Amino acid sequence: MWVYLNVEERTYYFFQSSAWDGLKIDDLPLGWFYWALAASFYLHFHLSLSRGESRKRVFLRGVLLRSAIYCTAGLCYNHINNTSPKGQDFQHKFPPINDLRIFGILQRVGLAQLVTSAVEVCVMSRTIKRGPLLQDLKESWLQWLVCVVLVTLHTSITYLLPFPYCPTGYTGPGGLHDNGTKVNCTGGVAQYIDHTIVGRDWLLPRRALEQAHPVYHIARKFDPDGLLGTLTTCFLMALAMQASRIFILFHR
């Protein structure tokens, strides 16, 4: 379905992503992708630990190695792809390395699963102890504590951290939004964090944003798969792992 939406989004308007705010069909598969991956990760960890594998081995092979593979694959894909919004057009030759885009969907998967999976592998029980209702929360209180910290951190940074030349808490598209009063504030503090940590040259090119959001005339580079959004992806993947935990605890 994701492949179909990527190919046909230029043909059917209702398959196109939202310009900025809003929700359309094309905005859903990415979340489903994260959810399916995380749910399967938990089942893999549960099976490995229940068979007696050491936590160190599961972490190195099931978490760290997988994260490295996702991040490396994402970087390679970005390097051979022209970084158009949907990845439909490819370069005839490799672009220079200084034009490499650091972030991407696979990199976000790698970083988010590194956090959530590491927590699970370190604290999850090797055996299932079926019990009364809400037993799943008793089994995962530490994981939920980590989730609360991540969501609180994301919300605090997004709405409380000041950044130059833009209003604190702004999360809009910049450009022509609000009559052009916030031209260089695309994405709010998320853009500022990415520019500060990795620089402006290693993000999604402006022309890709202009293709995806032409109505806003975005003036500065902004990567929708940047670092700050990884925190909410961690939370989404933690919810998926919780769903797998509930399934294992209460299925008959």
mmCIF file of C-alpha atoms in Angstrom, residues 107-220:
data_model
loop_
_atom_site.group_PDB
_atom_site.id
_atom_site.type_symbol
_atom_site.label_atom_id
_atom_site.label_comp_id
_atom_site.label_asym_id
_atom_site.label_seq_id
_atom_site.Cartn_x
_atom_site.Cartn_y
_atom_site.Cartn_z
ATOM 1 C CA GLN A 107 17.502 6.500 10.113
ATOM 2 C CA ARG A 108 14.573 7.460 12.313
ATOM 3 C CA VAL A 109 13.575 3.807 12.613
ATOM 4 C CA GLY A 110 17.139 2.924 13.570
ATOM 5 C CA LEU A 111 17.410 5.589 16.266
ATOM 6 C CA ALA A 112 13.917 5.084 17.682
ATOM 7 C CA GLN A 113 14.196 1.313 17.870
ATOM 8 C CA LEU A 114 17.629 1.668 19.468
ATOM 9 C CA VAL A 115 16.047 3.557 22.364
ATOM 10 C CA THR A 116 12.831 1.578 22.787
ATOM 11 C CA SER A 117 14.326 -1.841 22.101
ATOM 12 C CA ALA A 118 17.277 -1.237 24.418
ATOM 13 C CA VAL A 119 14.894 -0.436 27.265
ATOM 14 C CA GLU A 120 12.798 -3.527 26.543
ATOM 15 C CA VAL A 121 15.747 -5.904 26.315
ATOM 16 C CA CYS A 122 17.248 -4.589 29.547
ATOM 17 C CA VAL A 123 14.136 -4.801 31.737
ATOM 18 C CA MET A 124 11.548 -7.128 30.168
ATOM 19 C CA SER A 125 10.826 -10.389 31.949
ATOM 20 C CA ARG A 126 12.063 -13.635 30.459
ATOM 21 C CA THR A 127 8.860 -15.445 31.371
ATOM 22 C CA ILE A 128 5.232 -14.456 31.011
ATOM 23 C CA LYS A 129 3.332 -14.165 34.282
ATOM 24 C CA ARG A 130 -0.334 -14.105 33.445
ATOM 25 C CA GLY A 131 -2.380 -12.279 36.027
ATOM 26 C CA PRO A 132 -5.334 -9.961 36.550
ATOM 27 C CA LEU A 133 -6.366 -7.024 34.423
ATOM 28 C CA LEU A 134 -3.640 -4.363 34.012
ATOM 29 C CA GLN A 135 -0.943 -6.975 34.565
ATOM 30 C CA ASP A 136 0.695 -5.608 31.424
ATOM 31 C CA LEU A 137 1.180 -2.222 33.105
ATOM 32 C CA LYS A 138 2.686 -3.850 36.170
ATOM 33 C CA GLU A 139 5.123 -5.691 33.920
ATOM 34 C CA SER A 140 6.132 -2.529 32.057
ATOM 35 C CA TRP A 141 6.043 0.355 34.540
ATOM 36 C CA LEU A 142 9.676 1.239 33.845
ATOM 37 C CA GLN A 143 9.076 1.350 30.086
ATOM 38 C CA TRP A 144 6.138 3.686 30.660
ATOM 39 C CA LEU A 145 8.303 5.888 32.853
ATOM 40 C CA VAL A 146 10.750 6.226 29.965
ATOM 41 C CA CYS A 147 7.836 7.078 27.641
ATOM 42 C CA VAL A 148 6.640 9.824 29.984
ATOM 43 C CA VAL A 149 10.153 11.279 30.074
ATOM 44 C CA LEU A 150 10.446 11.233 26.267
ATOM 45 C CA VAL A 151 7.049 12.861 25.673
ATOM 46 C CA THR A 152 7.683 15.474 28.369
ATOM 47 C CA LEU A 153 11.083 16.241 26.871
ATOM 48 C CA HIS A 154 9.630 16.589 23.370
ATOM 49 C CA THR A 155 6.778 18.833 24.500
ATOM 50 C CA SER A 156 9.038 21.012 26.650
ATOM 51 C CA ILE A 157 11.589 21.516 23.890
ATOM 52 C CA THR A 158 8.945 22.180 21.243
ATOM 53 C CA TYR A 159 6.946 24.772 23.145
ATOM 54 C CA LEU A 160 9.348 26.229 25.717
ATOM 55 C CA LEU A 161 12.806 26.383 24.139
ATOM 56 C CA PRO A 162 13.477 29.819 22.600
ATOM 57 C CA PHE A 163 15.358 30.066 19.316
ATOM 58 C CA PRO A 164 16.644 33.075 17.332
ATOM 59 C CA TYR A 165 14.334 35.300 15.274
ATOM 60 C CA CYS A 166 11.246 33.109 15.758
ATOM 61 C CA PRO A 167 8.479 33.044 18.368
ATOM 62 C CA THR A 168 8.851 30.400 21.058
ATOM 63 C CA GLY A 169 6.512 27.468 20.510
ATOM 64 C CA TYR A 170 5.977 28.059 16.784
ATOM 65 C CA THR A 171 5.478 24.795 14.855
ATOM 66 C CA GLY A 172 4.155 26.053 11.528
ATOM 67 C CA PRO A 173 5.548 25.846 7.987
ATOM 68 C CA GLY A 174 7.123 29.303 7.861
ATOM 69 C CA GLY A 175 7.380 30.833 4.412
ATOM 70 C CA LEU A 176 4.133 32.584 3.482
ATOM 71 C CA HIS A 177 2.354 31.311 6.581
ATOM 72 C CA ASP A 178 0.909 34.087 8.777
ATOM 73 C CA ASN A 179 1.397 36.618 5.971
ATOM 74 C CA GLY A 180 5.108 35.900 5.757
ATOM 75 C CA THR A 181 5.856 37.051 9.299
ATOM 76 C CA LYS A 182 7.772 33.843 10.094
ATOM 77 C CA VAL A 183 9.575 33.207 6.815
ATOM 78 C CA ASN A 184 12.582 31.329 8.222
ATOM 79 C CA CYS A 185 10.812 29.511 11.056
ATOM 80 C CA THR A 186 9.792 26.323 9.233
ATOM 81 C CA GLY A 187 9.209 23.553 11.755
ATOM 82 C CA GLY A 188 9.985 25.760 14.717
ATOM 83 C CA VAL A 189 12.644 24.638 17.152
ATOM 84 C CA ALA A 190 12.977 21.279 15.345
ATOM 85 C CA GLN A 191 14.681 23.110 12.476
ATOM 86 C CA TYR A 192 16.923 25.007 14.884
ATOM 87 C CA ILE A 193 18.081 21.780 16.574
ATOM 88 C CA ASP A 194 18.898 20.088 13.259
ATOM 89 C CA HIS A 195 20.786 23.134 11.981
ATOM 90 C CA THR A 196 22.752 23.346 15.225
ATOM 91 C CA ILE A 197 23.707 19.666 15.443
ATOM 92 C CA VAL A 198 24.286 18.602 11.823
ATOM 93 C CA GLY A 199 24.371 21.913 9.944
ATOM 94 C CA ARG A 200 22.247 23.192 7.081
ATOM 95 C CA ASP A 201 24.063 21.385 4.271
ATOM 96 C CA TRP A 202 23.104 17.886 5.405
ATOM 97 C CA LEU A 203 19.322 18.269 5.416
ATOM 98 C CA LEU A 204 16.550 17.740 2.885
ATOM 99 C CA PRO A 205 17.113 20.142 -0.058
ATOM 100 C CA ARG A 206 14.842 23.144 -0.361
ATOM 101 C CA ARG A 207 13.604 22.058 -3.783
ATOM 102 C CA ALA A 208 12.157 18.905 -2.220
ATOM 103 C CA LEU A 209 10.193 21.014 0.247
ATOM 104 C CA GLU A 210 9.067 23.321 -2.542
ATOM 105 C CA GLN A 211 7.703 20.309 -4.424
ATOM 106 C CA ALA A 212 5.948 18.945 -1.343
ATOM 107 C CA HIS A 213 4.649 22.239 0.068
ATOM 108 C CA PRO A 214 4.596 24.769 -2.820
ATOM 109 C CA VAL A 215 1.870 26.852 -1.206
ATOM 110 C CA TYR A 216 4.197 28.020 1.555
ATOM 111 C CA HIS A 217 7.324 28.985 -0.442
ATOM 112 C CA ILE A 218 9.549 27.603 2.304
ATOM 113 C CA ALA A 219 12.760 29.609 2.399
ATOM 114 C CA ARG A 220 15.138 27.488 4.519
#
